């Protein structure tokens, strides 16, 4: 699952929503330290150094119609894994994602 942040278009989309094994933010139209990235991600999460914290609600919203019961079960498993590995924030509402260039 990839959060695709297009800095030129100022859009965020979800790529490969059924892939629950990987999670990162792919930054297109600029670099991972581009000042526009925080604004583009703001509705979906926040930046924290070389990572972003993407809210679980944002992931579900970005999944749209894909987020059926089967998808939700897979996503819940991914969130549980993130919790076990320390990749979930203290509130349990955001998943840590590494920033990568697209």
mmCIF file with all atom_site columns, C-alpha atoms in Angstrom:
data_model
loop_
_atom_site.group_PDB
_atom_site.id
_atom_site.type_symbol
_atom_site.label_atom_id
_atom_site.label_alt_id
_atom_site.label_comp_id
_atom_site.label_asym_id
_atom_site.label_entity_id
_atom_site.label_seq_id
_atom_site.pdbx_PDB_ins_code
_atom_site.Cartn_x
_atom_site.Cartn_y
_atom_site.Cartn_z
_atom_site.occupancy
_atom_site.B_iso_or_equiv
_atom_site.pdbx_formal_charge
_atom_site.auth_seq_id
_atom_site.auth_comp_id
_atom_site.auth_asym_id
_atom_site.auth_atom_id
_atom_site.pdbx_PDB_model_num
ATOM 1   C CA . UNK A 1 1   ? 0.000   0.000  0.000  1.00 0.00 ? 1   UNK A CA 1
ATOM 2   C CA . UNK A 1 2   ? 1.470   3.297  -1.078 1.00 0.00 ? 2   UNK A CA 1
ATOM 3   C CA . UNK A 1 3   ? 0.318   6.797  -0.262 1.00 0.00 ? 3   UNK A CA 1
ATOM 4   C CA . UNK A 1 4   ? 1.145   8.737  -3.444 1.00 0.00 ? 4   UNK A CA 1
ATOM 5   C CA . UNK A 1 5   ? 1.658   12.449 -2.811 1.00 0.00 ? 5   UNK A CA 1
ATOM 6   C CA . UNK A 1 6   ? 1.863   14.496 -6.012 1.00 0.00 ? 6   UNK A CA 1
ATOM 7   C CA . UNK A 1 7   ? 3.277   17.876 -5.048 1.00 0.00 ? 7   UNK A CA 1
ATOM 8   C CA . UNK A 1 8   ? 2.623   19.497 -8.439 1.00 0.00 ? 8   UNK A CA 1
ATOM 9   C CA . UNK A 1 9   ? -1.057  18.496 -8.473 1.00 0.00 ? 9   UNK A CA 1
ATOM 10  C CA . UNK A 1 10  ? -1.382  18.837 -4.672 1.00 0.00 ? 10  UNK A CA 1
ATOM 11  C CA . UNK A 1 11  ? -3.131  15.463 -4.494 1.00 0.00 ? 11  UNK A CA 1
ATOM 12  C CA . UNK A 1 12  ? -2.854  12.325 -2.400 1.00 0.00 ? 12  UNK A CA 1
ATOM 13  C CA . UNK A 1 13  ? -4.006  8.941  -3.676 1.00 0.00 ? 13  UNK A CA 1
ATOM 14  C CA . UNK A 1 14  ? -3.762  5.352  -2.499 1.00 0.00 ? 14  UNK A CA 1
ATOM 15  C CA . UNK A 1 15  ? -1.881  2.896  -4.722 1.00 0.00 ? 15  UNK A CA 1
ATOM 16  C CA . UNK A 1 16  ? -2.177  -0.890 -4.313 1.00 0.00 ? 16  UNK A CA 1
ATOM 17  C CA . UNK A 1 17  ? -4.783  -0.690 -1.531 1.00 0.00 ? 17  UNK A CA 1
ATOM 18  C CA . UNK A 1 18  ? -4.899  -4.490 -1.179 1.00 0.00 ? 18  UNK A CA 1
ATOM 19  C CA . UNK A 1 19  ? -1.147  -4.772 -0.494 1.00 0.00 ? 19  UNK A CA 1
ATOM 20  C CA . UNK A 1 20  ? -0.997  -4.832 3.303  1.00 0.00 ? 20  UNK A CA 1
ATOM 21  C CA . UNK A 1 21  ? 2.689   -5.821 3.498  1.00 0.00 ? 21  UNK A CA 1
ATOM 22  C CA . UNK A 1 22  ? 4.290   -2.469 2.767  1.00 0.00 ? 22  UNK A CA 1
ATOM 23  C CA . UNK A 1 23  ? 3.389   1.095  3.659  1.00 0.00 ? 23  UNK A CA 1
ATOM 24  C CA . UNK A 1 24  ? 5.176   4.252  2.593  1.00 0.00 ? 24  UNK A CA 1
ATOM 25  C CA . UNK A 1 25  ? 4.616   7.696  1.117  1.00 0.00 ? 25  UNK A CA 1
ATOM 26  C CA . UNK A 1 26  ? 5.854   8.104  -2.462 1.00 0.00 ? 26  UNK A CA 1
ATOM 27  C CA . UNK A 1 27  ? 6.543   11.768 -3.196 1.00 0.00 ? 27  UNK A CA 1
ATOM 28  C CA . UNK A 1 28  ? 6.199   12.890 -6.832 1.00 0.00 ? 28  UNK A CA 1
ATOM 29  C CA . UNK A 1 29  ? 6.845   16.336 -8.285 1.00 0.00 ? 29  UNK A CA 1
ATOM 30  C CA . UNK A 1 30  ? 9.512   17.225 -5.730 1.00 0.00 ? 30  UNK A CA 1
ATOM 31  C CA . UNK A 1 31  ? 11.752  15.779 -3.073 1.00 0.00 ? 31  UNK A CA 1
ATOM 32  C CA . UNK A 1 32  ? 10.894  14.313 0.306  1.00 0.00 ? 32  UNK A CA 1
ATOM 33  C CA . UNK A 1 33  ? 12.128  17.518 1.959  1.00 0.00 ? 33  UNK A CA 1
ATOM 34  C CA . UNK A 1 34  ? 10.056  19.800 -0.296 1.00 0.00 ? 34  UNK A CA 1
ATOM 35  C CA . UNK A 1 35  ? 8.229   22.389 1.804  1.00 0.00 ? 35  UNK A CA 1
ATOM 36  C CA . UNK A 1 36  ? 4.978   21.678 -0.104 1.00 0.00 ? 36  UNK A CA 1
ATOM 37  C CA . UNK A 1 37  ? 4.799   18.123 1.231  1.00 0.00 ? 37  UNK A CA 1
ATOM 38  C CA . UNK A 1 38  ? 3.486   19.097 4.670  1.00 0.00 ? 38  UNK A CA 1
ATOM 39  C CA . UNK A 1 39  ? 0.604   21.042 3.111  1.00 0.00 ? 39  UNK A CA 1
ATOM 40  C CA . UNK A 1 40  ? -0.293  18.257 0.681  1.00 0.00 ? 40  UNK A CA 1
ATOM 41  C CA . UNK A 1 41  ? -0.290  15.632 3.441  1.00 0.00 ? 41  UNK A CA 1
ATOM 42  C CA . UNK A 1 42  ? -1.996  17.832 6.064  1.00 0.00 ? 42  UNK A CA 1
ATOM 43  C CA . UNK A 1 43  ? -5.534  16.504 5.483  1.00 0.00 ? 43  UNK A CA 1
ATOM 44  C CA . UNK A 1 44  ? -4.203  12.938 5.793  1.00 0.00 ? 44  UNK A CA 1
ATOM 45  C CA . UNK A 1 45  ? -1.523  13.144 8.440  1.00 0.00 ? 45  UNK A CA 1
ATOM 46  C CA . UNK A 1 46  ? 1.615   14.961 9.467  1.00 0.00 ? 46  UNK A CA 1
ATOM 47  C CA . UNK A 1 47  ? 5.339   14.983 8.748  1.00 0.00 ? 47  UNK A CA 1
ATOM 48  C CA . UNK A 1 48  ? 7.904   13.914 11.321 1.00 0.00 ? 48  UNK A CA 1
ATOM 49  C CA . UNK A 1 49  ? 11.467  14.087 10.010 1.00 0.00 ? 49  UNK A CA 1
ATOM 50  C CA . UNK A 1 50  ? 12.005  11.338 7.427  1.00 0.00 ? 50  UNK A CA 1
ATOM 51  C CA . UNK A 1 51  ? 8.568   9.878  8.107  1.00 0.00 ? 51  UNK A CA 1
ATOM 52  C CA . UNK A 1 52  ? 4.929   10.792 7.900  1.00 0.00 ? 52  UNK A CA 1
ATOM 53  C CA . UNK A 1 53  ? 2.153   9.750  10.252 1.00 0.00 ? 53  UNK A CA 1
ATOM 54  C CA . UNK A 1 54  ? -0.885  8.915  8.114  1.00 0.00 ? 54  UNK A CA 1
ATOM 55  C CA . UNK A 1 55  ? -4.178  8.552  9.953  1.00 0.00 ? 55  UNK A CA 1
ATOM 56  C CA . UNK A 1 56  ? -6.014  5.273  9.720  1.00 0.00 ? 56  UNK A CA 1
ATOM 57  C CA . UNK A 1 57  ? -9.195  7.194  8.868  1.00 0.00 ? 57  UNK A CA 1
ATOM 58  C CA . UNK A 1 58  ? -7.400  8.808  5.910  1.00 0.00 ? 58  UNK A CA 1
ATOM 59  C CA . UNK A 1 59  ? -6.278  5.417  4.595  1.00 0.00 ? 59  UNK A CA 1
ATOM 60  C CA . UNK A 1 60  ? -9.844  4.094  4.773  1.00 0.00 ? 60  UNK A CA 1
ATOM 61  C CA . UNK A 1 61  ? -11.166 7.219  3.043  1.00 0.00 ? 61  UNK A CA 1
ATOM 62  C CA . UNK A 1 62  ? -8.521  6.994  0.312  1.00 0.00 ? 62  UNK A CA 1
ATOM 63  C CA . UNK A 1 63  ? -9.388  3.307  -0.228 1.00 0.00 ? 63  UNK A CA 1
ATOM 64  C CA . UNK A 1 64  ? -12.946 4.370  -1.085 1.00 0.00 ? 64  UNK A CA 1
ATOM 65  C CA . UNK A 1 65  ? -15.111 1.581  -2.506 1.00 0.00 ? 65  UNK A CA 1
ATOM 66  C CA . UNK A 1 66  ? -12.219 -0.869 -2.099 1.00 0.00 ? 66  UNK A CA 1
ATOM 67  C CA . UNK A 1 67  ? -12.744 -0.705 1.670  1.00 0.00 ? 67  UNK A CA 1
ATOM 68  C CA . UNK A 1 68  ? -15.232 -3.569 1.882  1.00 0.00 ? 68  UNK A CA 1
ATOM 69  C CA . UNK A 1 69  ? -15.348 -6.053 4.788  1.00 0.00 ? 69  UNK A CA 1
ATOM 70  C CA . UNK A 1 70  ? -12.542 -8.206 3.363  1.00 0.00 ? 70  UNK A CA 1
ATOM 71  C CA . UNK A 1 71  ? -10.326 -5.167 2.814  1.00 0.00 ? 71  UNK A CA 1
ATOM 72  C CA . UNK A 1 72  ? -11.095 -3.888 6.313  1.00 0.00 ? 72  UNK A CA 1
ATOM 73  C CA . UNK A 1 73  ? -10.020 -7.222 7.815  1.00 0.00 ? 73  UNK A CA 1
ATOM 74  C CA . UNK A 1 74  ? -6.700  -6.998 5.958  1.00 0.00 ? 74  UNK A CA 1
ATOM 75  C CA . UNK A 1 75  ? -6.230  -3.384 7.001  1.00 0.00 ? 75  UNK A CA 1
ATOM 76  C CA . UNK A 1 76  ? -7.009  -4.241 10.627 1.00 0.00 ? 76  UNK A CA 1
ATOM 77  C CA . UNK A 1 77  ? -4.274  -6.873 10.439 1.00 0.00 ? 77  UNK A CA 1
ATOM 78  C CA . UNK A 1 78  ? -1.854  -4.302 9.039  1.00 0.00 ? 78  UNK A CA 1
ATOM 79  C CA . UNK A 1 79  ? -2.703  -1.881 11.856 1.00 0.00 ? 79  UNK A CA 1
ATOM 80  C CA . UNK A 1 80  ? -2.192  -4.639 14.441 1.00 0.00 ? 80  UNK A CA 1
ATOM 81  C CA . UNK A 1 81  ? 1.221   -5.406 12.921 1.00 0.00 ? 81  UNK A CA 1
ATOM 82  C CA . UNK A 1 82  ? 2.106   -1.694 12.974 1.00 0.00 ? 82  UNK A CA 1
ATOM 83  C CA . UNK A 1 83  ? 1.096   -1.543 16.646 1.00 0.00 ? 83  UNK A CA 1
ATOM 84  C CA . UNK A 1 84  ? 3.261   -4.559 17.503 1.00 0.00 ? 84  UNK A CA 1
ATOM 85  C CA . UNK A 1 85  ? 6.283   -3.059 15.710 1.00 0.00 ? 85  UNK A CA 1
ATOM 86  C CA . UNK A 1 86  ? 5.883   0.427  17.213 1.00 0.00 ? 86  UNK A CA 1
ATOM 87  C CA . UNK A 1 87  ? 4.719   1.974  13.937 1.00 0.00 ? 87  UNK A CA 1
ATOM 88  C CA . UNK A 1 88  ? 1.416   3.237  15.367 1.00 0.00 ? 88  UNK A CA 1
ATOM 89  C CA . UNK A 1 89  ? 1.282   6.558  17.201 1.00 0.00 ? 89  UNK A CA 1
ATOM 90  C CA . UNK A 1 90  ? 0.393   6.779  20.900 1.00 0.00 ? 90  UNK A CA 1
ATOM 91  C CA . UNK A 1 91  ? -3.271  7.494  20.149 1.00 0.00 ? 91  UNK A CA 1
ATOM 92  C CA . UNK A 1 92  ? -3.472  4.456  17.869 1.00 0.00 ? 92  UNK A CA 1
ATOM 93  C CA . UNK A 1 93  ? -4.860  6.564  15.051 1.00 0.00 ? 93  UNK A CA 1
ATOM 94  C CA . UNK A 1 94  ? -1.874  7.069  12.717 1.00 0.00 ? 94  UNK A CA 1
ATOM 95  C CA . UNK A 1 95  ? 0.616   4.748  11.023 1.00 0.00 ? 95  UNK A CA 1
ATOM 96  C CA . UNK A 1 96  ? 4.249   5.726  10.498 1.00 0.00 ? 96  UNK A CA 1
ATOM 97  C CA . UNK A 1 97  ? 5.261   5.736  6.839  1.00 0.00 ? 97  UNK A CA 1
ATOM 98  C CA . UNK A 1 98  ? 8.724   6.173  5.373  1.00 0.00 ? 98  UNK A CA 1
ATOM 99  C CA . UNK A 1 99  ? 9.072   8.924  2.754  1.00 0.00 ? 99  UNK A CA 1
ATOM 100 C CA . UNK A 1 100 ? 10.425  7.904  -0.649 1.00 0.00 ? 100 UNK A CA 1
ATOM 101 C CA . UNK A 1 101 ? 10.845  9.685  -3.949 1.00 0.00 ? 101 UNK A CA 1
ATOM 102 C CA . UNK A 1 102 ? 8.460   8.519  -6.671 1.00 0.00 ? 102 UNK A CA 1
#
